[in-house]
Amino acid sequence: MKLAPLADSDDALFDTQVAVNLKGAFNTLREAARRLHRQRGRAGAHRDRPVPERQVGRADRAHVEDESARASRHAVRHRECDLLPPTAAWSDADPCVSIDCSRHSRSITMSKTILITGASSGFGRMTAEALAAAGHTVFASMRDTAGRNAPVVAEMVAHSKAQGVDLRTVEIDVQSQDSVDAGVASVIAEAGRIDVLIHNAGHMVFGPAEAFTPEQYAHLYDVNVLSTQRVNRAVLPHMRKRGNGLLLWVSSSSSAGGTPPYLAPYFAAKAAMDAIAVQYARELSRWGIETSIVVPGAFTGGTNHFAHAGTPADETRAAEYDAGPYAGFGDQVLKAFADIVPADADAGEVARAIVDIVGMPFGKRPFRVHIDPTQDGAAVGFAVLDRVRAEMLHRVGLSDLLRPKANA
């Protein structure tokens, strides 16, 4: 979408163009919802009789759909610079003018050395294995590699040998700066560089907001937010010295989409992490360091997010909620949101999206990619929010911060 440059004082025009951008994002989601509705209808209407290939339902679709199409079914992406009004100096060939939101590019220009945090399970482990399969050298970080996660380390070693890929593990406790520094130093010593840093480590809690203690809120902030700062402070000096790199953040659709109750501490922490990611993008672009933010929606299967969710420390407060007007509310919330997650929602789509982003050429990576089977509206919310933020930088003459500088 091309928008005319905005005059600093033309607020009415600015509001109109934000509305246009919102309409475009909404139309994308509406079409996705219509396709999903048609697929569900076909699956229900023809469940008990043969169907032609053009009417294949969800249960059979995998047999006639290639992996790349299936992987992109719930994906919506945009580059932040796509949200800016193009100037006369920009051409149609400029990577910030157009974007393909319907498919993933799988071109990999060269093998990269990648460090991913929180890789013992869930999105992290799936991503580590997928990136290694794509030909990259992957350091899957986790804590307690000689204890609780020793079986995971053994499984990854076996996987690496069996598949002939370069998947390694490294001890990193993201809540300890000493551990982070030692882990990053070992990766640099072993591989010589870190091309891509993936912030994936995180933890979820579930329960009434009031029943969590301030210390629990602080702990969630530490795990989900401060951890990224510790790792950045260890990795970024190396990237800045080399003049290139990619920071990839695993955010959450909760920061701009429809959200269920009883997840307040987690949602607050993920929103903070997303805000920090946006600011880092500005402050690293002139160093030649690129930023992409992956925004998963709700996946009730395929990860341990919900199974390992923490609970309120103040059990008395929690019991008061469960004995009052919110009796059984936790189960109600979980069931309600599980019911709107499509049966074929695949958490592996997040890993495949990350592989695609890493494989894209420098400067052409999307600023955000949404992998959201429930279509909770985050793609709409972030499209508008990122558009407004980008326009402000354009107004104050800092639009160069919206894409990374290509260093020699």
Phi, psi and omega in degrees: 000128178255129179241145179289149176304147183260140172283143183303327185262359186270072183293327180296317178295321178301314179299320180297317183288326172299319179297321178298317179296320177298318180298318179297317179294320179297319180298323177300313180293321181297318179294322177296318179295321179296318179297316180297320179297317179295320179296317179296319180297318179294320181297320181287320185287333187242022186300325188256010178217155182301148179232147175292160185302325183291349179242024183298135178273181186300321186293331184255351190298327183298336182284340183240005184243128180287164188298319184294322178292318181294322182292335185261008188298324183253014188266135171228135183222155168206149170269144183299324181288344173296337185274354180273149170295128178292145177259174182297336182281348182269143178248168178296338179278351181298132183296346180266002183266321182233158182208139178262112182265005189255347182210164178261139172271134183246022180282128178244119185281325180195158179291139181240154174265122190235134172247126179234132181269157178060047189258016181282340183200177172060216181306320184298312181292316179301320181292317179301314181292322180292319179293320177296319178296333179279000175103008181268159170270118189241128173256109180269110184267147177196164178264164174056049182292338179264357181239254185302322183264011178302319177298325178294318178301314180298320179295321180291323176298315179295319179298317181299317180291316183294322184266352181067038181243168182255080179245117183239161177245154178215138180284115174214121170260108187292352177267006180231118179296323178298316179295317179298312181299317181293318180295315179295319179299322180292324177294315180298318180295324184278319187251342179091343182191168169231114181275325185225131173245125180247116177273102182240336185302138179186168180213145183247152171229160182216125179155177181299135183304320183295332186279350176273137180282160175303326179295325177292320176300317180296321179296316179297321178295321179297310183294316188269337186240301183298331178302320180294326179291321178298314182290320178301317183294336178273325187268320189299324177304324179291317179294318181295323179296323180278340178078022176195166180155173179224126170258124180238121185251132174265102184267213181206139178295344180298339183287346180213002182245187177290134186232146174278154173291175175075017177229025188304311182299321180291314181297321179297318180293318180293325177296320178295318179298318179297318179297320178293320179301318180297316181290323176300323179303318179293318189278352180248347186298322181287344174277354182086019181256125185267154180232135170226141180240120176265131186241089177286146170270203182281122171239107182275355176224161177091349176224170178261014185306307182283322182297325182259013182297139177284164181237163182298138177286330179274086184293332179295314178297318180298321180294325178297321176295318184286341178263354183255214183293349178255024178302128180072010186292324180302312178296323179298316180296312182299317180293317182300317182280330174296326182291336181264358175277121181304147182299333182263012178300126187241113179299339177296343177298327179296314179298317181294323177296320179294319176302317180297316181298313181300324183282351181283154178295153178303135178087351181246008180283146178289147176289319176227145170229124179261126174241090193226096182294337181268352181050061186278004176096358181298327179297326176288310183300313181290327178300318179288313182299313180293327177296315180295317180297317180295320180297323178297317177296323177298317182295324184264011174079024181242028184293344177296340181288350184276355173212148187288147177284133178274108179269149181293000000 
